[in-house]
Amino acid sequence: MIKFLRLAAVCGALALAGYPVFANTLRYGGTTPPLTMDPHSTNDFVTASLVRQVYDSLVGLTNDMDIEPGIATAWAPAGENTWRFTIREGVKFHDGTSLTAEDVAFSIMRQKESALYRSMYGQIREAKVVDAKTVDVISQGPDPILPRKMVRLFVMSATWAKANNVEKVPDLGAQGTEAYSLRHANGTGPMRLVLQEPAQRTTFERNRAYWGTFSGNVERAIDTPIASAPTRVSALLSNELDLITDVPLQDIERINGTAGFVVSSAPQQLFMQLEMDGTRDVALDIWDKNGQPLQANPFKDLRVRRAFAHAVDAKLIVDRVMRGQAFVVGTAAAAGFGGYQKDLDVRWPTDVELAKKLLAEAAIPMASSSSSTARCSAT
């Protein structure tokens, strides 16, 4: 695996003019619609960012990627395999019912069974209610980073789930899947779901009974997915939308130069990388320079993988392809990730001659300038 670069994500362009048709309504345009409103059925980035407006996580996450109290106000070890969470009092779901320790325990056990969350929560053996404000989470073995994992553990109402027959996580991959939690929600977050129109728009309203501090003045938010980047930019510049994300790199200067608009960017926890299949004896979709499938997997040889690492000029990708809106990384973590070490964040230097030498040592023939180039597709 070669870590190329971390996006300095151009998160969004904002219309500054006081245009909104309805006072304090935010009209927002993203690239894709949420896949579901069920907080446990997918770990899709776009879906999770919208679901988080409705559902609170057990442990909170600051804008600087540090953990903070959420539904749990405190946590501490209570044995070799156990973490004890203290549950916040006075929290209400959007339907007016009070959140309980039973809801927390139910949510933990429900989300741990989700196929896309088993890598995070699959080692949890039991979520045990100790008393009205305490839940013990017992794992199969010691898990020192469990509290940090809980920033993605969304709390839902056990009673609501049972009443609507969604005690188990619906399978989004199953053909014809339909469940109440896919289009409806009952969380404790700062915004409540008003209407979910799949692939068209999602409407939220401010939760005036929110237990936490509500930042900003948004009373209503309407998310309209627009896949086409030019159309999304046009909708912003024509004041049909107040905010868009995923601004095309080539449009940044134009938007910034338009009166009443500004582009805001921040580092994003997203990597672009080249992954090489070094496990199979015969790799998938790899051909020689004559277009014939290779019978052996060259990426099983460390020298070949190193050659690719030295041959790719990641800085050139940043400058030319990403137009400076990214930066090169040398590790699988970056500032903001737990365990990040700046002194280790050094990428191998670009050295084409060394790459050629390594390929020669591995007996990999190289195409000449007049020959067809070997092709490799990701697997």
Short mmCIF file of C-alpha atoms in Angstrom, two decimals:
data_model
loop_
_atom_site.label_atom_id
_atom_site.label_comp_id
_atom_site.label_asym_id
_atom_site.label_seq_id
_atom_site.Cartn_x
_atom_site.Cartn_y
_atom_site.Cartn_z
CA MET A 1 0.00 0.00 0.00
CA ILE A 2 1.36 3.43 -0.93
CA LYS A 3 0.00 6.40 0.93
CA PHE A 4 -0.06 9.23 -1.57
CA LEU A 5 -1.71 12.24 -0.07
CA ARG A 6 -4.29 13.54 2.34
CA LEU A 7 -6.95 15.82 0.96
CA ALA A 8 -7.00 19.36 2.23
CA ALA A 9 -10.68 18.98 1.54
CA VAL A 10 -12.34 21.89 -0.15
CA CYS A 11 -15.34 21.37 2.03
CA GLY A 12 -17.73 23.93 0.74
CA ALA A 13 -18.62 27.21 -0.84
CA LEU A 14 -20.97 29.51 1.02
CA ALA A 15 -23.23 32.24 -0.29
CA LEU A 16 -22.81 35.22 2.00
CA ALA A 17 -25.66 37.27 0.60
CA GLY A 18 -28.77 37.34 2.82
CA TYR A 19 -30.87 35.49 0.25
CA PRO A 20 -32.68 32.54 1.95
CA VAL A 21 -36.37 32.46 1.12
CA PHE A 22 -37.27 31.41 4.68
CA ALA A 23 -35.56 33.06 7.63
CA ASN A 24 -32.75 30.91 9.07
CA THR A 25 -33.24 28.12 6.51
CA LEU A 26 -30.06 26.55 5.22
CA ARG A 27 -30.33 25.14 1.69
CA TYR A 28 -27.47 22.70 1.36
CA GLY A 29 -26.21 20.82 -1.69
CA GLY A 30 -24.03 17.74 -1.43
CA THR A 31 -22.91 15.20 -4.00
CA THR A 32 -24.95 12.17 -2.98
CA PRO A 33 -28.09 11.52 -0.94
CA PRO A 34 -28.02 9.69 2.40
CA LEU A 35 -28.48 5.95 1.93
CA THR A 36 -30.69 5.66 5.01
CA MET A 37 -31.73 7.37 8.22
CA ASP A 38 -30.98 4.23 10.24
CA PRO A 39 -27.83 5.15 12.19
CA HIS A 40 -26.53 1.59 12.36
CA SER A 41 -27.06 0.25 8.85
CA THR A 42 -24.19 1.91 6.99
CA ASN A 43 -20.87 3.64 7.63
CA ASP A 44 -21.13 5.69 4.43
CA PHE A 45 -19.44 9.05 5.04
CA VAL A 46 -22.20 11.26 3.63
CA THR A 47 -24.94 9.31 5.40
CA ALA A 48 -23.10 9.38 8.73
CA SER A 49 -22.57 13.15 8.53
CA LEU A 50 -26.32 13.72 8.12
CA VAL A 51 -27.38 11.04 10.60
CA ARG A 52 -25.13 12.69 13.19
CA GLN A 53 -27.38 15.77 13.07
CA VAL A 54 -30.25 13.61 14.33
CA TYR A 55 -28.59 10.96 16.50
CA ASP A 56 -26.04 11.64 19.24
CA SER A 57 -23.10 9.32 19.71
CA LEU A 58 -22.28 7.75 23.05
CA VAL A 59 -18.97 9.66 23.14
CA GLY A 60 -18.72 13.05 21.47
CA LEU A 61 -16.12 14.28 19.00
CA THR A 62 -14.80 17.83 18.82
CA ASN A 63 -13.95 19.66 15.61
CA ASP A 64 -10.30 18.96 16.45
CA MET A 65 -11.02 15.22 16.48
CA ASP A 66 -10.67 14.90 20.26
CA ILE A 67 -13.19 12.90 22.27
CA GLU A 68 -15.55 14.67 24.65
CA PRO A 69 -18.69 13.83 26.65
CA GLY A 70 -21.72 12.95 24.57
CA ILE A 71 -24.60 10.81 25.75
CA ALA A 72 -21.98 9.45 28.14
CA THR A 73 -20.64 12.10 30.50
CA ALA A 74 -17.77 9.94 31.77
CA TRP A 75 -16.11 6.55 31.24
CA ALA A 76 -13.54 4.53 33.11
CA PRO A 77 -12.17 0.97 33.22
CA ALA A 78 -14.14 -1.35 35.49
CA GLY A 79 -12.12 -4.51 35.04
CA GLU A 80 -9.71 -5.93 32.52
CA ASN A 81 -12.33 -6.34 29.78
CA THR A 82 -14.90 -3.76 30.92
CA TRP A 83 -15.52 -0.05 30.43
CA ARG A 84 -18.12 1.69 32.60
CA PHE A 85 -20.06 4.57 30.99
CA THR A 86 -22.01 7.15 32.98
CA ILE A 87 -25.14 8.15 31.07
CA ARG A 88 -26.24 11.78 30.83
CA GLU A 89 -29.48 12.56 32.65
CA GLY A 90 -32.34 14.68 31.30
CA VAL A 91 -31.86 13.78 27.62
CA LYS A 92 -35.03 13.39 25.57
CA PHE A 93 -35.67 11.76 22.21
CA HIS A 94 -37.41 13.78 19.52
CA ASP A 95 -40.71 12.07 20.34
CA GLY A 96 -40.51 13.49 23.88
CA THR A 97 -39.58 10.26 25.69
CA SER A 98 -36.60 10.20 28.04
CA LEU A 99 -33.37 8.45 27.15
CA THR A 100 -32.46 5.63 29.53
CA ALA A 101 -29.53 3.34 30.22
CA GLU A 102 -31.58 0.59 28.57
CA ASP A 103 -31.61 2.59 25.32
CA VAL A 104 -27.82 2.85 25.43
CA ALA A 105 -27.35 -0.87 26.06
CA PHE A 106 -29.84 -1.71 23.30
CA SER A 107 -28.07 0.59 20.82
CA ILE A 108 -24.67 -0.91 21.54
CA MET A 109 -25.86 -4.46 21.02
CA ARG A 110 -27.87 -3.50 17.93
CA GLN A 111 -25.03 -1.64 16.20
CA LYS A 112 -22.46 -4.33 16.99
CA GLU A 113 -24.47 -6.72 14.81
CA SER A 114 -24.33 -4.39 11.81
CA ALA A 115 -22.13 -5.91 9.11
CA LEU A 116 -20.33 -2.60 8.50
CA TYR A 117 -19.59 -2.00 12.20
CA ARG A 118 -18.43 -5.44 13.29
CA SER A 119 -14.79 -4.46 12.87
CA MET A 120 -15.32 -1.75 15.52
CA TYR A 121 -17.80 -3.36 17.88
CA GLY A 122 -17.76 -7.07 17.05
CA GLN A 123 -15.60 -7.89 20.08
CA ILE A 124 -18.20 -6.52 22.48
CA ARG A 125 -19.75 -9.42 24.39
CA GLU A 126 -22.34 -7.58 26.45
CA ALA A 127 -23.74 -4.13 27.23
CA LYS A 128 -25.00 -4.44 30.79
CA VAL A 129 -27.26 -1.94 32.58
CA VAL A 130 -25.83 -1.45 36.08
CA ASP A 131 -28.32 1.17 37.23
CA ALA A 132 -30.39 4.05 35.85
CA LYS A 133 -27.32 6.02 34.76
CA THR A 134 -24.59 3.40 34.32
CA VAL A 135 -23.82 0.90 31.54
CA ASP A 136 -20.93 -1.57 31.51
CA VAL A 137 -19.55 -2.58 28.13
CA ILE A 138 -17.84 -5.95 28.37
CA SER A 139 -15.52 -7.08 25.57
CA GLN A 140 -14.08 -10.49 24.79
CA GLY A 141 -10.65 -9.11 25.65
CA PRO A 142 -9.03 -5.84 26.76
CA ASP A 143 -9.91 -2.92 24.47
CA PRO A 144 -8.03 0.21 25.59
CA ILE A 145 -9.43 2.40 22.79
CA LEU A 146 -13.10 1.44 23.16
CA PRO A 147 -14.17 4.95 24.30
CA ARG A 148 -12.72 6.47 21.13
CA LYS A 149 -14.59 3.90 19.03
CA MET A 150 -17.80 5.06 20.70
CA VAL A 151 -17.77 8.32 18.72
CA ARG A 152 -19.53 6.28 16.02
CA LEU A 153 -21.93 4.48 18.38
CA PHE A 154 -25.29 6.19 17.80
CA VAL A 155 -27.97 5.96 20.49
CA MET A 156 -31.55 5.22 19.47
CA SER A 157 -34.73 4.47 21.39
CA ALA A 158 -35.30 0.80 22.20
CA THR A 159 -39.03 1.40 22.63
CA TRP A 160 -39.31 3.22 19.28
CA ALA A 161 -37.34 0.49 17.51
CA LYS A 162 -39.57 -2.23 18.92
CA ALA A 163 -42.79 -0.33 18.11
CA ASN A 164 -41.68 0.07 14.49
CA ASN A 165 -40.29 -3.44 14.07
CA VAL A 166 -36.68 -2.33 13.57
CA GLU A 167 -35.06 -3.95 16.58
CA LYS A 168 -32.60 -5.51 14.15
CA VAL A 169 -30.57 -3.51 11.64
CA PRO A 170 -32.17 -3.67 8.17
CA ASP A 171 -29.96 -5.01 5.38
CA LEU A 172 -29.48 -2.23 2.85
CA GLY A 173 -27.93 -4.68 0.39
CA ALA A 174 -30.98 -6.92 0.22
CA GLN A 175 -33.12 -6.33 -2.83
CA GLY A 176 -36.37 -4.60 -1.99
CA THR A 177 -35.35 -3.84 1.59
CA GLU A 178 -37.84 -1.53 3.29
CA ALA A 179 -37.92 -0.64 6.94
CA TYR A 180 -39.35 2.20 9.00
CA SER A 181 -35.92 3.36 10.18
CA LEU A 182 -34.69 3.89 6.62
CA ARG A 183 -36.91 6.96 6.15
CA HIS A 184 -37.81 7.92 9.73
CA ALA A 185 -35.73 8.77 12.76
CA ASN A 186 -36.06 9.40 16.48
CA GLY A 187 -32.79 10.62 17.92
CA THR A 188 -31.64 13.08 20.57
CA GLY A 189 -29.49 15.28 18.32
CA PRO A 190 -29.60 19.03 17.60
CA MET A 191 -31.77 18.56 14.50
CA ARG A 192 -34.87 16.41 14.05
CA LEU A 193 -35.85 14.73 10.80
CA VAL A 194 -38.95 16.25 9.18
CA LEU A 195 -39.04 14.46 5.84
CA GLN A 196 -36.81 12.02 4.00
CA GLU A 197 -37.46 11.89 0.25
CA PRO A 198 -34.99 9.27 -1.02
CA ALA A 199 -32.54 10.60 -3.64
CA GLN A 200 -34.37 13.97 -3.71
CA ARG A 201 -34.10 15.92 -0.46
CA THR A 202 -33.90 15.56 3.29
CA THR A 203 -35.45 18.18 5.55
CA PHE A 204 -34.46 18.88 9.15
CA GLU A 205 -35.72 21.23 11.85
CA ARG A 206 -33.98 22.49 14.96
CA ASN A 207 -34.57 20.40 18.07
CA ARG A 208 -35.53 23.00 20.66
CA ALA A 209 -35.36 20.43 23.43
CA TYR A 210 -31.71 19.61 22.65
CA TRP A 211 -29.71 18.85 25.78
CA GLY A 212 -26.50 20.43 24.47
CA THR A 213 -25.41 23.82 23.16
CA PHE A 214 -26.90 24.63 19.77
CA SER A 215 -24.33 26.55 17.75
CA GLY A 216 -25.50 28.77 14.91
CA ASN A 217 -28.90 30.15 14.00
CA VAL A 218 -30.24 27.49 11.61
CA GLU A 219 -33.90 26.71 12.26
CA ARG A 220 -34.47 24.54 9.21
CA ALA A 221 -32.08 22.74 6.84
CA ILE A 222 -32.80 21.21 3.45
CA ASP A 223 -30.25 18.85 1.90
CA THR A 224 -30.57 18.50 -1.88
CA PRO A 225 -28.10 16.08 -3.49
CA ILE A 226 -26.73 17.22 -6.85
CA ALA A 227 -24.31 14.74 -8.40
CA SER A 228 -23.22 16.99 -11.27
CA ALA A 229 -20.48 19.35 -10.10
CA PRO A 230 -21.22 22.09 -12.69
CA THR A 231 -24.92 21.98 -11.78
CA ARG A 232 -24.11 22.15 -8.07
CA VAL A 233 -21.88 25.20 -8.58
CA SER A 234 -24.50 26.87 -10.78
CA ALA A 235 -27.16 26.32 -8.12
CA LEU A 236 -24.93 28.07 -5.60
CA LEU A 237 -24.02 31.03 -7.81
CA SER A 238 -27.66 31.52 -8.81
CA ASN A 239 -28.65 31.58 -5.11
CA GLU A 240 -30.75 28.44 -5.34
CA LEU A 241 -28.51 27.01 -2.60
CA ASP A 242 -26.73 28.64 0.32
CA LEU A 243 -23.97 26.06 0.73
CA ILE A 244 -22.39 23.29 -1.32
CA THR A 245 -19.68 20.74 -0.62
CA ASP A 246 -17.08 19.08 -2.84
CA VAL A 247 -16.31 22.21 -4.81
CA PRO A 248 -14.55 21.33 -8.10
CA LEU A 249 -10.92 22.37 -7.81
CA GLN A 250 -11.09 24.31 -11.05
CA ASP A 251 -13.97 26.44 -9.71
CA ILE A 252 -12.39 27.58 -6.43
CA GLU A 253 -10.86 30.74 -7.84
CA ARG A 254 -14.03 31.67 -9.74
CA ILE A 255 -16.26 31.26 -6.66
CA ASN A 256 -13.86 33.14 -4.40
CA GLY A 257 -13.80 35.94 -6.94
CA THR A 258 -17.58 36.27 -7.04
CA ALA A 259 -19.03 38.90 -4.72
CA GLY A 260 -21.03 37.41 -1.84
CA PHE A 261 -19.38 33.97 -1.92
CA VAL A 262 -16.47 32.38 -0.12
CA VAL A 263 -14.79 28.96 -0.30
CA SER A 264 -13.93 27.44 3.06
CA SER A 265 -11.55 24.49 3.39
CA ALA A 266 -10.24 22.32 6.19
CA PRO A 267 -8.12 19.17 6.40
CA GLN A 268 -10.16 16.05 5.77
CA GLN A 269 -9.57 12.61 7.23
CA LEU A 270 -9.41 11.02 3.78
CA PHE A 271 -6.52 9.42 1.93
CA MET A 272 -5.91 8.73 -1.73
CA GLN A 273 -3.67 5.69 -2.05
CA LEU A 274 -2.54 2.96 -4.41
CA GLU A 275 -3.16 -0.50 -3.00
CA MET A 276 -1.22 -3.44 -4.42
CA ASP A 277 -2.46 -7.00 -4.06
CA GLY A 278 0.46 -8.85 -2.52
CA THR A 279 -1.57 -11.81 -1.26
CA ARG A 280 -2.85 -13.80 -4.26
CA ASP A 281 -0.54 -16.13 -6.19
CA VAL A 282 -2.20 -14.90 -9.37
CA ALA A 283 -3.29 -11.27 -9.10
CA LEU A 284 -6.48 -10.06 -10.68
CA ASP A 285 -6.42 -7.86 -13.80
CA ILE A 286 -2.67 -7.48 -14.34
CA TRP A 287 -1.23 -7.75 -17.85
CA ASP A 288 2.22 -7.66 -19.44
CA LYS A 289 3.25 -5.04 -21.98
CA ASN A 290 1.75 -7.16 -24.77
CA GLY A 291 -1.63 -7.27 -23.09
CA GLN A 292 -1.37 -10.86 -21.87
CA PRO A 293 -2.51 -11.78 -18.32
CA LEU A 294 0.37 -12.47 -15.96
CA GLN A 295 0.44 -15.98 -14.55
CA ALA A 296 2.25 -14.90 -11.39
CA ASN A 297 1.64 -11.98 -9.07
CA PRO A 298 4.56 -9.52 -9.23
CA PHE A 299 3.28 -7.60 -6.23
CA LYS A 300 4.14 -10.49 -3.92
CA ASP A 301 7.73 -9.30 -4.35
CA LEU A 302 8.57 -6.50 -1.93
CA ARG A 303 10.97 -4.99 -4.47
CA VAL A 304 8.12 -4.45 -6.94
CA ARG A 305 5.97 -2.73 -4.33
CA ARG A 306 8.92 -0.53 -3.34
CA ALA A 307 9.53 0.31 -6.99
CA PHE A 308 5.99 1.62 -7.32
CA ALA A 309 6.41 3.66 -4.15
CA HIS A 310 9.57 5.32 -5.47
CA ALA A 311 8.23 5.78 -9.01
CA VAL A 312 5.08 7.72 -8.14
CA ASP A 313 5.63 11.45 -7.66
CA ALA A 314 3.00 12.24 -5.05
CA LYS A 315 4.02 15.90 -4.83
CA LEU A 316 3.33 16.27 -8.55
CA ILE A 317 -0.14 14.80 -8.00
CA VAL A 318 -0.74 17.38 -5.28
CA ASP A 319 0.47 20.27 -7.43
CA ARG A 320 -1.00 19.33 -10.81
CA VAL A 321 -4.01 17.07 -10.21
CA MET A 322 -5.17 18.39 -6.84
CA ARG A 323 -4.11 21.99 -7.60
CA GLY A 324 -2.46 22.30 -4.22
CA GLN A 325 -5.58 21.27 -2.29
CA ALA A 326 -3.92 18.27 -0.62
CA PHE A 327 -0.64 17.30 0.94
CA VAL A 328 1.62 14.25 0.87
CA VAL A 329 1.56 11.79 3.76
CA GLY A 330 3.90 8.99 4.67
CA THR A 331 1.84 7.00 7.17
CA ALA A 332 -1.65 5.62 7.56
CA ALA A 333 -2.45 8.37 10.06
CA ALA A 334 -2.33 12.15 10.05
CA ALA A 335 -2.75 14.99 12.51
CA GLY A 336 -6.13 14.50 14.16
CA PHE A 337 -5.89 10.70 14.28
CA GLY A 338 -5.21 9.04 17.61
CA GLY A 339 -1.66 7.72 17.73
CA TYR A 340 -0.33 10.03 15.02
CA GLN A 341 3.45 10.59 15.22
CA LYS A 342 4.74 13.49 13.16
CA ASP A 343 8.32 12.16 13.08
CA LEU A 344 7.13 9.02 11.26
CA ASP A 345 5.10 10.94 8.68
CA VAL A 346 7.80 10.91 5.99
CA ARG A 347 7.08 9.45 2.58
CA TRP A 348 9.72 7.57 0.63
CA PRO A 349 11.40 9.89 -1.90
CA THR A 350 10.53 9.81 -5.59
CA ASP A 351 13.46 8.07 -7.29
CA VAL A 352 12.78 6.69 -10.76
CA GLU A 353 16.27 5.24 -11.17
CA LEU A 354 15.95 3.32 -7.92
CA ALA A 355 12.53 2.08 -9.07
CA LYS A 356 14.07 0.76 -12.29
CA LYS A 357 16.86 -0.91 -10.34
CA LEU A 358 14.39 -2.64 -8.03
CA LEU A 359 12.32 -3.89 -10.98
CA ALA A 360 15.45 -5.22 -12.64
CA GLU A 361 16.42 -7.06 -9.45
CA ALA A 362 12.94 -8.58 -9.38
CA ALA A 363 13.32 -9.61 -13.04
CA ILE A 364 10.37 -7.50 -14.13
CA PRO A 365 10.77 -6.45 -17.80
CA MET A 366 10.21 -2.75 -18.47
CA ALA A 367 8.59 -1.39 -21.62
CA SER A 368 10.70 0.86 -23.80
CA SER A 369 9.45 4.26 -24.92
CA SER A 370 8.23 2.75 -28.20
CA SER A 371 6.50 -0.22 -26.62
CA SER A 372 3.05 -0.45 -25.15
CA THR A 373 2.97 0.23 -21.41
CA ALA A 374 2.10 -2.44 -18.90
CA ARG A 375 -1.31 -1.90 -17.34
CA CYS A 376 -2.53 -2.57 -13.85
CA SER A 377 -6.02 -2.06 -12.52
CA ALA A 378 -6.97 -1.90 -8.88
CA THR A 379 -8.42 -5.01 -7.33
#
